[in-house]
Amino acid sequence: MSLKLYYDLLSQPSRALYIYLQVCKIPFEKCPVALRKGEHLSEEFKKDISRFQKVPVIKDGGFTLAESIAILRYLSREKQFSNEWYPKDSKLQAQVDEYLEWQHNNIRTFGTLYFRTKWIQPLLTGEPPNAKKVATYEKHLAECLSSMEELFLKDKPFIAGDKATAADIWAACEIEQPRITGFDPVAGRPVLSKWLNTVRKTFSPYYEEAHLILNKLVAKANAETK
Amino acid sequence: MALKLYYDELSQPSRALLIILKISKIPFETCPVKLREGEHLSEEYKNEVSRFQKVPVIKDGDFTLTESIAILRYLSREKQISDQWYPKNSKAQARVDEYLEWQHNNVRLLCSLYLRVKWIEPRFFGKEASPKKIAPYESRMANCLDLFEELWLSKTPYIAGDQISAADIWAACEIEQPRLAGYDPEVGRPILSKWLNKIRKIPYYEEVHSRFNKMVGLEASGTQVKAKL
């Protein structure tokens, strides 16, 4: 099989690609990378897989590519069997791109900062999270989620319009992430909540499979807070 | 109806789009937006230009689009952008996309944050920034610029390979930005410096940066750029 996906299901863009490849029925070889063991930080990973030392990465024959959105677009040209999830129509595609570019410095930045401060750093250092920082990042994340609801879902069922697209997969994977810390991104956001549940169903069963580990961690976090 | 571009030369992605539109000789109407006067924050702007309340924005007939990279791609499909700047070849295009996606949470984020803390907030919002507060922002930006040089320019003359592309324009516009606060991204980075000076020679680059460079000069000479917020 010429297409390889290097991924970790704890990485939001890894999950998005993992789901997308299966939804599109693009054959690929699964090459899991254990981020929690620092596998991506080894010299071997840097030399043989990707100089960026991150996931996800694809290798298509001799061609290596990082950045999940660059990969999504490459796959849509090289492997796409259906235009359903990344439209060929120029204006529709532009609206999907508009979200995918916007999200980097919004949901992705704030979600990642919050998650890293509240969950990853304590795991690495063994010390409790910095409460003041967690509170600030949570406030920013909350504002961003409300913004997202207002800007993209106010008067349509999906991010780019009436139909689900890759934008919804990428967005949902980012929004699931802070649930691992016990944070509920849809509390008080009925529009976001309805959308998230629709996305989970639309991309079933691949969506649940990709989120199995995450959902186990969420259950653990919720049990611990009771 | 011609394409309309809403922009401010103070905004890095606005400058990048201005350059690509001019180089590609795509006819467009200039709609300058005064960010320093908060024009983008008005209800009028929100309702009539863009709900995101940012620049750049294009209106192509009744189609409105934000996010400079989404706009670049839209223009590459709808209008004529030379293959040199945004290749039609799939793998070559993927290389440009790889940079454009990477840069959001690297060069763009860290150069913007530094500028905000050191220049925008003190100048336009009266927030004071002590050296102690600025230091970590400067150090994160500096590390990122080192990483940029290493990852993207150490093996190839341009970001996406042997040929110049839109990736270089977008990168250069971001890397110019901290100069407003007196930071010189070229110091200690000979590879970055050589590359940046090549990009500065492309048609329209200097013209699009002329107001920006005037502001950098004024700031450097101690004359503060006027704020109206």
CSV table of C-alpha atoms in Angstrom, one decimal:
chain,number,residue,atom,x,y,z
A,1,MET,CA,0.0,0.0,0.0
A,2,SER,CA,1.6,3.2,-1.1
A,3,LEU,CA,-0.1,5.7,1.3
A,4,LYS,CA,1.1,5.6,4.9
A,5,LEU,CA,-0.5,7.7,7.7
A,6,TYR,CA,1.7,8.4,10.8
A,7,TYR,CA,-0.7,9.4,13.5
A,8,ASP,CA,-1.6,9.4,17.2
A,9,LEU,CA,-5.3,9.3,18.1
A,10,LEU,CA,-4.6,11.8,20.9
A,11,SER,CA,-3.7,14.4,18.3
A,12,GLN,CA,-6.7,16.3,17.0
A,13,PRO,CA,-5.6,16.7,13.3
A,14,SER,CA,-4.5,13.0,13.3
A,15,ARG,CA,-8.0,12.0,14.2
A,16,ALA,CA,-9.4,14.3,11.6
A,17,LEU,CA,-7.3,12.7,8.8
A,18,TYR,CA,-7.9,9.2,10.2
A,19,ILE,CA,-11.6,9.7,9.9
A,20,TYR,CA,-11.4,11.5,6.6
A,21,LEU,CA,-9.4,8.8,4.9
A,22,GLN,CA,-11.8,6.1,5.9
A,23,VAL,CA,-14.9,8.1,5.1
A,24,CYS,CA,-13.5,8.7,1.6
A,25,LYS,CA,-12.5,5.0,1.4
A,26,ILE,CA,-8.9,5.9,0.6
A,27,PRO,CA,-6.7,2.8,1.3
A,28,PHE,CA,-3.9,3.5,3.7
A,29,GLU,CA,-1.4,1.8,6.0
A,30,LYS,CA,-1.8,2.8,9.7
A,31,CYS,CA,1.5,3.8,11.3
A,32,PRO,CA,0.7,4.8,14.9
A,33,VAL,CA,3.2,7.0,16.7
A,34,ALA,CA,3.2,7.1,20.5
A,35,LEU,CA,3.4,10.8,21.4
A,36,ARG,CA,3.2,10.1,25.1
A,37,LYS,CA,6.4,8.1,24.8
A,38,GLY,CA,8.1,10.9,22.9
A,39,GLU,CA,8.5,8.8,19.8
A,40,HIS,CA,8.2,11.9,17.6
A,41,LEU,CA,11.1,13.5,19.3
A,42,SER,CA,13.7,10.9,18.3
A,43,GLU,CA,16.4,11.5,15.8
A,44,GLU,CA,15.1,8.5,13.9
A,45,PHE,CA,11.6,10.1,13.5
A,46,LYS,CA,13.2,13.4,12.5
A,47,LYS,CA,15.3,11.7,9.8
A,48,ASP,CA,13.0,8.9,8.6
A,49,ILE,CA,9.5,10.4,9.0
A,50,SER,CA,9.4,14.1,9.3
A,51,ARG,CA,11.7,17.0,10.2
A,52,PHE,CA,8.8,18.7,11.8
A,53,GLN,CA,8.7,16.0,14.5
A,54,LYS,CA,4.9,16.1,14.7
A,55,VAL,CA,1.9,14.1,13.6
A,56,PRO,CA,0.1,13.6,11.4
A,57,VAL,CA,2.4,12.9,8.4
A,58,ILE,CA,1.7,11.0,5.2
A,59,LYS,CA,4.1,9.2,2.9
A,60,ASP,CA,2.7,8.7,-0.6
A,61,GLY,CA,5.3,6.5,-2.2
A,62,GLY,CA,8.4,8.7,-1.9
A,63,PHE,CA,6.5,11.9,-1.1
A,64,THR,CA,6.3,13.0,2.5
A,65,LEU,CA,3.9,15.7,3.6
A,66,ALA,CA,3.0,17.2,7.0
A,67,GLU,CA,0.2,19.6,8.1
A,68,SER,CA,-3.2,17.9,8.1
A,69,ILE,CA,-4.9,20.6,6.0
A,70,ALA,CA,-2.1,20.5,3.3
A,71,ILE,CA,-2.6,16.7,3.4
A,72,LEU,CA,-6.4,17.0,3.1
A,73,ARG,CA,-6.0,19.2,0.0
A,74,TYR,CA,-3.3,16.9,-1.5
A,75,LEU,CA,-5.6,13.8,-1.0
A,76,SER,CA,-8.5,15.7,-2.7
A,77,ARG,CA,-6.4,16.0,-5.8
A,78,GLU,CA,-4.6,12.7,-5.8
A,79,LYS,CA,-6.9,10.2,-4.2
A,80,GLN,CA,-10.4,11.6,-4.1
A,81,PHE,CA,-13.2,9.3,-5.2
A,82,SER,CA,-16.0,11.6,-4.2
A,83,ASN,CA,-16.2,15.4,-4.0
A,84,GLU,CA,-18.6,15.2,-1.2
A,85,TRP,CA,-16.4,16.2,1.7
A,86,TYR,CA,-14.1,18.7,0.0
A,87,PRO,CA,-16.2,20.3,-2.7
A,88,LYS,CA,-14.8,20.9,-6.2
A,89,ASP,CA,-17.2,23.9,-6.5
A,90,SER,CA,-15.0,26.9,-6.2
A,91,LYS,CA,-17.1,29.0,-3.9
A,92,LEU,CA,-18.1,26.0,-1.7
A,93,GLN,CA,-14.5,25.0,-1.4
A,94,ALA,CA,-13.5,28.5,-0.5
A,95,GLN,CA,-16.0,28.5,2.4
A,96,VAL,CA,-14.4,25.2,3.7
A,97,ASP,CA,-11.0,26.8,3.3
A,98,GLU,CA,-12.1,29.9,5.1
A,99,TYR,CA,-13.0,27.9,8.2
A,100,LEU,CA,-9.8,25.7,8.0
A,101,GLU,CA,-7.6,28.8,7.8
A,102,TRP,CA,-9.6,30.6,10.6
A,103,GLN,CA,-9.5,27.8,13.0
A,104,HIS,CA,-5.6,27.7,13.4
A,105,ASN,CA,-5.4,30.8,15.5
A,106,ASN,CA,-8.8,30.4,17.1
A,107,ILE,CA,-10.1,27.0,18.2
A,108,ARG,CA,-6.8,25.2,17.6
A,109,THR,CA,-4.6,27.7,19.5
A,110,PHE,CA,-7.0,28.2,22.5
A,111,GLY,CA,-8.0,24.6,22.7
A,112,THR,CA,-4.4,23.4,22.6
A,113,LEU,CA,-3.1,26.0,25.2
A,114,TYR,CA,-5.9,25.0,27.6
A,115,PHE,CA,-5.3,21.3,27.1
A,116,ARG,CA,-1.6,21.5,27.4
A,117,THR,CA,-1.7,23.6,30.5
A,118,LYS,CA,-4.4,21.7,32.3
A,119,TRP,CA,-3.6,18.1,31.2
A,120,ILE,CA,-0.3,17.6,29.4
A,121,GLN,CA,2.1,19.7,31.5
A,122,PRO,CA,0.9,18.2,34.9
A,123,LEU,CA,1.4,14.7,33.3
A,124,LEU,CA,5.0,15.6,32.2
A,125,THR,CA,6.0,17.5,35.3
A,126,GLY,CA,4.1,15.7,38.0
A,127,GLU,CA,3.1,19.1,39.4
A,128,PRO,CA,-0.5,20.5,39.6
A,129,PRO,CA,-1.6,22.8,36.8
A,130,ASN,CA,-1.1,26.6,37.2
A,131,ALA,CA,-4.6,27.5,38.3
A,132,LYS,CA,-4.4,31.1,37.2
A,133,LYS,CA,-3.2,30.2,33.7
A,134,VAL,CA,-5.9,27.4,33.4
A,135,ALA,CA,-8.6,30.0,34.3
A,136,THR,CA,-7.3,32.5,31.7
A,137,TYR,CA,-7.0,29.9,29.0
A,138,GLU,CA,-10.5,28.5,29.9
A,139,LYS,CA,-12.0,31.9,29.5
A,140,HIS,CA,-10.3,32.4,26.1
A,141,LEU,CA,-11.5,29.0,25.0
A,142,ALA,CA,-15.0,29.7,26.1
A,143,GLU,CA,-15.1,33.0,24.2
A,144,CYS,CA,-13.7,31.2,21.1
A,145,LEU,CA,-16.3,28.5,21.2
A,146,SER,CA,-19.1,31.1,21.5
A,147,SER,CA,-17.5,33.0,18.6
A,148,MET,CA,-17.4,29.9,16.5
A,149,GLU,CA,-21.0,29.2,17.1
A,150,GLU,CA,-21.9,32.7,16.2
A,151,LEU,CA,-19.7,33.0,13.1
A,152,PHE,CA,-20.2,29.6,11.5
A,153,LEU,CA,-23.3,27.9,12.9
A,154,LYS,CA,-25.8,30.7,13.6
A,155,ASP,CA,-28.0,30.2,10.5
A,156,LYS,CA,-26.8,27.0,8.9
A,157,PRO,CA,-26.5,23.3,10.0
A,158,PHE,CA,-22.9,22.8,9.0
A,159,ILE,CA,-19.8,25.1,9.0
A,160,ALA,CA,-19.7,25.6,5.2
A,161,GLY,CA,-23.4,25.5,4.6
A,162,ASP,CA,-26.2,22.9,4.2
A,163,LYS,CA,-24.0,19.9,3.8
A,164,ALA,CA,-21.3,18.4,6.1
A,165,THR,CA,-17.7,18.8,4.9
A,166,ALA,CA,-14.2,18.2,6.0
A,167,ALA,CA,-14.4,21.5,7.9
A,168,ASP,CA,-16.9,19.9,10.3
A,169,ILE,CA,-14.6,16.9,10.9
A,170,TRP,CA,-11.6,19.1,11.6
A,171,ALA,CA,-13.7,21.4,13.9
A,172,ALA,CA,-15.3,18.6,15.8
A,173,CYS,CA,-11.9,16.8,16.5
A,174,GLU,CA,-10.6,20.1,18.0
A,175,ILE,CA,-13.7,20.6,20.1
A,176,GLU,CA,-13.6,17.1,21.6
A,177,GLN,CA,-10.1,17.5,22.9
A,178,PRO,CA,-10.7,19.7,26.0
A,179,ARG,CA,-13.3,17.1,27.2
A,180,ILE,CA,-10.3,15.0,28.3
A,181,THR,CA,-9.7,17.6,31.1
A,182,GLY,CA,-13.4,17.4,32.3
A,183,PHE,CA,-14.3,20.6,30.4
A,184,ASP,CA,-17.6,20.5,28.5
A,185,PRO,CA,-17.4,22.5,25.3
A,186,VAL,CA,-21.1,22.3,24.6
A,187,ALA,CA,-22.5,23.3,28.0
A,188,GLY,CA,-24.7,26.4,27.5
A,189,ARG,CA,-24.2,26.1,23.7
A,190,PRO,CA,-27.3,24.3,22.3
A,191,VAL,CA,-26.4,25.2,18.7
A,192,LEU,CA,-22.9,23.8,19.1
A,193,SER,CA,-24.2,20.8,20.9
A,194,LYS,CA,-26.7,19.9,18.2
A,195,TRP,CA,-24.0,20.4,15.5
A,196,LEU,CA,-21.5,18.2,17.3
A,197,ASN,CA,-23.9,15.3,17.7
A,198,THR,CA,-24.9,15.6,14.1
A,199,VAL,CA,-21.2,15.5,13.0
A,200,ARG,CA,-20.6,12.4,15.2
A,201,LYS,CA,-23.5,10.6,13.5
A,202,THR,CA,-22.7,11.8,10.0
A,203,PHE,CA,-19.2,10.3,10.1
A,204,SER,CA,-20.1,7.2,12.1
A,205,PRO,CA,-18.7,4.6,12.6
A,206,TYR,CA,-15.2,6.0,11.9
A,207,TYR,CA,-15.8,9.0,14.2
A,208,GLU,CA,-16.4,6.9,17.3
A,209,GLU,CA,-13.6,4.5,16.5
A,210,ALA,CA,-11.2,7.4,16.2
A,211,HIS,CA,-12.4,8.8,19.5
A,212,LEU,CA,-12.4,5.6,21.5
A,213,ILE,CA,-9.3,6.4,23.5
A,214,LEU,CA,-10.3,10.0,24.0
A,215,ASN,CA,-13.8,9.0,25.2
A,216,LYS,CA,-12.2,6.5,27.7
A,217,LEU,CA,-10.1,9.4,29.1
A,218,VAL,CA,-13.1,11.6,29.3
A,219,ALA,CA,-15.0,9.0,31.3
A,220,LYS,CA,-12.0,8.7,33.6
A,221,ALA,CA,-11.9,12.5,34.1
A,222,ASN,CA,-15.6,12.7,34.8
A,223,ALA,CA,-15.4,9.8,37.3
A,224,GLU,CA,-12.6,11.5,39.1
A,225,THR,CA,-14.5,14.8,39.5
A,226,LYS,CA,-17.5,13.1,41.1
B,1,MET,CA,-18.1,44.3,-11.2
B,2,ALA,CA,-14.4,44.3,-10.3
B,3,LEU,CA,-13.0,42.4,-7.4
B,4,LYS,CA,-12.9,44.5,-4.2
B,5,LEU,CA,-10.1,44.1,-1.6
B,6,TYR,CA,-10.6,45.5,1.9
B,7,TYR,CA,-7.2,45.9,3.4
B,8,ASP,CA,-4.8,47.9,5.6
B,9,GLU,CA,-1.1,48.0,4.9
B,10,LEU,CA,-0.5,47.5,8.6
B,11,SER,CA,-1.8,44.0,8.2
B,12,GLN,CA,0.6,41.3,7.1
B,13,PRO,CA,-1.8,39.1,5.1
B,14,SER,CA,-3.3,42.3,3.5
B,15,ARG,CA,0.2,43.1,2.2
B,16,ALA,CA,0.7,39.6,0.9
B,17,LEU,CA,-2.6,39.7,-1.0
B,18,LEU,CA,-1.9,43.2,-2.4
B,19,ILE,CA,1.4,41.9,-3.8
B,20,ILE,CA,0.0,38.8,-5.4
B,21,LEU,CA,-2.9,40.7,-6.9
B,22,LYS,CA,-0.6,43.3,-8.4
B,23,ILE,CA,2.0,40.8,-9.7
B,24,SER,CA,-0.8,38.8,-11.3
B,25,LYS,CA,-2.3,41.9,-12.8
B,26,ILE,CA,-5.7,41.0,-11.5
B,27,PRO,CA,-7.9,44.1,-11.7
B,28,PHE,CA,-9.3,45.0,-8.3
B,29,GLU,CA,-10.8,48.0,-6.4
B,30,THR,CA,-8.8,49.1,-3.3
B,31,CYS,CA,-11.0,49.5,-0.2
B,32,PRO,CA,-8.6,50.7,2.5
B,33,VAL,CA,-9.7,50.1,6.1
B,34,LYS,CA,-8.3,52.1,8.9
B,35,LEU,CA,-7.4,49.5,11.6
B,36,ARG,CA,-5.9,52.2,13.8
B,37,GLU,CA,-9.2,54.1,13.9
B,38,GLY,CA,-11.1,50.9,14.7
B,39,GLU,CA,-13.0,51.0,11.4
B,40,HIS,CA,-13.2,47.2,11.4
B,41,LEU,CA,-14.9,47.1,14.8
B,42,SER,CA,-18.0,49.1,13.7
B,43,GLU,CA,-21.4,47.6,13.2
B,44,GLU,CA,-21.4,48.9,9.7
B,45,TYR,CA,-18.2,47.0,8.9
B,46,LYS,CA,-19.6,43.9,10.5
B,47,ASN,CA,-22.9,44.1,8.5
B,48,GLU,CA,-21.6,45.3,5.2
B,49,VAL,CA,-18.0,44.0,4.9
B,50,SER,CA,-17.3,41.0,7.1
B,51,ARG,CA,-18.8,39.4,10.2
B,52,PHE,CA,-15.2,38.5,11.2
B,53,GLN,CA,-14.3,42.2,11.6
B,54,LYS,CA,-10.8,41.7,10.2
B,55,VAL,CA,-8.8,42.4,7.1
B,56,PRO,CA,-8.2,41.3,4.4
B,57,VAL,CA,-11.6,40.6,2.9
B,58,ILE,CA,-12.5,40.2,-0.8
B,59,LYS,CA,-15.9,40.7,-2.4
B,60,ASP,CA,-16.2,39.1,-5.8
B,61,GLY,CA,-19.6,40.2,-7.0
B,62,ASP,CA,-21.8,39.1,-4.1
B,63,PHE,CA,-19.4,36.5,-2.8
B,64,THR,CA,-17.5,37.6,0.3
B,65,LEU,CA,-14.4,35.8,1.5
B,66,THR,CA,-11.9,36.2,4.4
B,67,GLU,CA,-8.7,34.5,5.4
B,68,SER,CA,-5.9,35.5,3.0
B,69,ILE,CA,-4.9,31.9,2.3
B,70,ALA,CA,-8.4,30.9,1.4
B,71,ILE,CA,-8.5,34.0,-0.8
B,72,LEU,CA,-5.2,33.1,-2.5
B,73,ARG,CA,-6.6,29.6,-3.4
B,74,TYR,CA,-9.9,31.1,-4.6
B,75,LEU,CA,-8.1,33.5,-6.8
B,76,SER,CA,-5.9,30.7,-8.2
B,77,ARG,CA,-9.0,29.0,-9.4
B,78,GLU,CA,-11.1,32.0,-10.5
B,79,LYS,CA,-8.5,34.4,-11.8
B,80,GLN,CA,-5.1,34.1,-13.4
B,81,ILE,CA,-2.3,33.6,-10.9
B,82,SER,CA,0.9,32.4,-12.5
B,83,ASP,CA,2.0,28.9,-11.8
B,84,GLN,CA,5.2,30.3,-10.3
B,85,TRP,CA,3.3,31.7,-7.3
B,86,TYR,CA,0.8,28.9,-6.7
B,87,PRO,CA,1.8,25.8,-8.7
B,88,LYS,CA,-0.8,23.7,-10.4
B,89,ASN,CA,1.5,20.6,-10.1
B,90,SER,CA,0.0,18.7,-7.2
B,91,LYS,CA,3.2,17.9,-5.2
B,92,ALA,CA,4.6,21.4,-5.8
B,93,GLN,CA,1.3,22.9,-4.6
B,94,ALA,CA,1.4,20.6,-1.5
B,95,ARG,CA,4.8,22.0,-0.6
B,96,VAL,CA,3.4,25.6,-0.7
B,97,ASP,CA,0.3,24.5,1.3
B,98,GLU,CA,2.5,22.8,3.9
B,99,TYR,CA,4.2,26.1,4.7
B,100,LEU,CA,1.0,28.2,4.6
B,101,GLU,CA,-0.6,25.8,7.1
B,102,TRP,CA,2.5,25.6,9.3
B,103,GLN,CA,3.0,29.3,9.6
B,104,HIS,CA,-0.3,30.2,11.4
B,105,ASN,CA,0.8,28.8,14.8
B,106,ASN,CA,4.4,29.6,14.3
B,107,VAL,CA,5.7,32.7,12.5
B,108,ARG,CA,2.3,34.4,12.3
B,109,LEU,CA,1.3,33.8,15.9
B,110,LEU,CA,4.6,34.6,17.6
B,111,CYS,CA,5.5,37.7,15.5
B,112,SER,CA,1.9,39.0,16.1
B,113,LEU,CA,1.9,38.3,19.8
B,114,TYR,CA,5.3,40.1,20.3
B,115,LEU,CA,4.1,43.1,18.3
B,116,ARG,CA,0.9,43.2,20.3
B,117,VAL,CA,2.5,43.2,23.6
B,118,LYS,CA,5.4,45.5,22.7
B,119,TRP,CA,3.8,48.0,20.4
B,120,ILE,CA,0.0,47.7,19.8
B,121,GLU,CA,-1.1,47.5,23.4
B,122,PRO,CA,1.1,50.3,24.7
B,123,ARG,CA,0.5,52.5,21.7
B,124,PHE,CA,-3.1,52.1,21.1
B,125,PHE,CA,-4.6,50.8,24.4
B,126,GLY,CA,-2.4,52.6,26.9
B,127,LYS,CA,-1.2,49.3,28.4
B,128,GLU,CA,2.3,49.5,29.6
B,129,ALA,CA,4.7,46.7,28.9
B,130,SER,CA,7.7,46.2,31.1
B,131,PRO,CA,10.9,44.6,29.7
B,132,LYS,CA,10.1,41.6,32.0
B,133,LYS,CA,6.7,41.2,30.4
B,134,ILE,CA,8.1,41.5,26.8
B,135,ALA,CA,11.1,39.2,27.3
B,136,PRO,CA,9.3,35.8,27.0
B,137,TYR,CA,7.4,37.0,23.9
B,138,GLU,CA,10.6,38.1,22.3
B,139,SER,CA,12.4,34.9,23.1
B,140,ARG,CA,9.5,32.7,21.8
B,141,MET,CA,9.5,34.7,18.6
B,142,ALA,CA,13.3,34.5,18.3
B,143,ASN,CA,13.2,30.8,18.7
B,144,CYS,CA,10.5,30.5,16.1
B,145,LEU,CA,12.5,32.6,13.6
B,146,ASP,CA,15.5,30.3,14.2
B,147,LEU,CA,13.3,27.3,13.6
B,148,PHE,CA,11.8,28.8,10.5
B,149,GLU,CA,15.3,29.3,9.1
B,150,GLU,CA,16.3,25.8,10.0
B,151,LEU,CA,13.1,24.0,8.7
B,152,TRP,CA,12.4,26.0,5.6
B,153,LEU,CA,15.6,27.6,4.3
B,154,SER,CA,18.5,25.5,5.4
B,155,LYS,CA,18.3,23.1,2.4
B,156,THR,CA,16.5,25.1,-0.3
B,157,PRO,CA,16.8,28.7,-1.5
B,158,TYR,CA,13.1,29.2,-1.2
B,159,ILE,CA,10.5,27.9,1.3
B,160,ALA,CA,8.8,25.4,-1.0
B,161,GLY,CA,12.0,24.4,-2.9
B,162,ASP,CA,14.1,25.7,-5.7
B,163,GLN,CA,11.5,28.2,-6.9
B,164,ILE,CA,10.0,31.2,-5.3
B,165,SER,CA,6.3,30.9,-4.5
B,166,ALA,CA,3.4,32.6,-2.6
B,167,ALA,CA,4.8,30.9,0.5
B,168,ASP,CA,7.8,33.3,0.4
B,169,ILE,CA,5.6,36.3,0.0
B,170,TRP,CA,3.4,35.3,3.0
B,171,ALA,CA,6.4,34.5,5.1
B,172,ALA,CA,8.3,37.7,4.3
B,173,CYS,CA,5.3,39.9,5.1
B,174,GLU,CA,5.0,38.3,8.6
B,175,ILE,CA,8.7,38.5,9.3
B,176,GLU,CA,8.8,42.2,8.5
B,177,GLN,CA,6.1,42.9,11.1
B,178,PRO,CA,8.2,42.9,14.3
B,179,ARG,CA,10.4,45.7,12.8
B,180,LEU,CA,7.6,48.1,13.8
B,181,ALA,CA,8.6,47.5,17.4
B,182,GLY,CA,12.3,47.8,16.7
B,183,TYR,CA,13.1,44.1,16.4
B,184,ASP,CA,15.4,43.2,13.5
B,185,PRO,CA,14.7,39.6,12.3
B,186,GLU,CA,17.8,39.5,10.2
B,187,VAL,CA,20.3,40.0,13.0
B,188,GLY,CA,22.1,36.7,13.7
B,189,ARG,CA,20.3,35.0,10.8
B,190,PRO,CA,22.4,35.3,7.7
B,191,ILE,CA,20.3,32.7,5.7
B,192,LEU,CA,17.0,34.4,6.6
B,193,SER,CA,18.6,37.8,5.8
B,194,LYS,CA,19.8,36.6,2.3
B,195,TRP,CA,16.4,35.1,1.6
B,196,LEU,CA,14.4,38.1,2.8
B,197,ASN,CA,16.4,40.5,0.7
B,198,LYS,CA,15.7,38.4,-2.4
B,199,ILE,CA,12.0,38.5,-1.7
B,200,ARG,CA,12.1,42.3,-1.1
B,201,LYS,CA,13.2,42.7,-4.7
B,202,ILE,CA,10.1,41.1,-6.3
B,203,PRO,CA,7.9,43.5,-8.2
B,204,TYR,CA,5.5,45.5,-6.0
B,205,TYR,CA,7.0,44.3,-2.7
B,206,GLU,CA,8.7,47.6,-1.9
B,207,GLU,CA,5.7,49.6,-3.1
B,208,VAL,CA,3.3,47.6,-0.9
B,209,HIS,CA,5.6,48.0,2.1
B,210,SER,CA,6.3,51.8,1.6
B,211,ARG,CA,3.9,53.1,4.2
B,212,PHE,CA,4.9,50.3,6.6
B,213,ASN,CA,8.6,51.1,6.1
B,214,LYS,CA,7.8,54.8,6.7
B,215,MET,CA,6.2,53.8,10.0
B,216,VAL,CA,9.2,51.7,10.9
B,217,GLY,CA,11.5,54.7,10.2
B,218,LEU,CA,9.3,57.0,12.3
B,219,GLU,CA,9.2,54.7,15.2
B,220,ALA,CA,13.0,54.1,15.0
B,221,SER,CA,13.6,57.8,15.1
B,222,GLY,CA,11.5,58.2,18.2
B,223,THR,CA,8.5,59.8,16.5
B,224,GLN,CA,5.5,57.8,17.6
B,225,VAL,CA,3.0,56.8,15.0
B,226,LYS,CA,-0.3,58.4,15.7
B,227,ALA,CA,-3.1,56.4,17.2
B,228,LYS,CA,-6.7,57.2,17.1
B,229,LEU,CA,-8.3,54.5,19.2
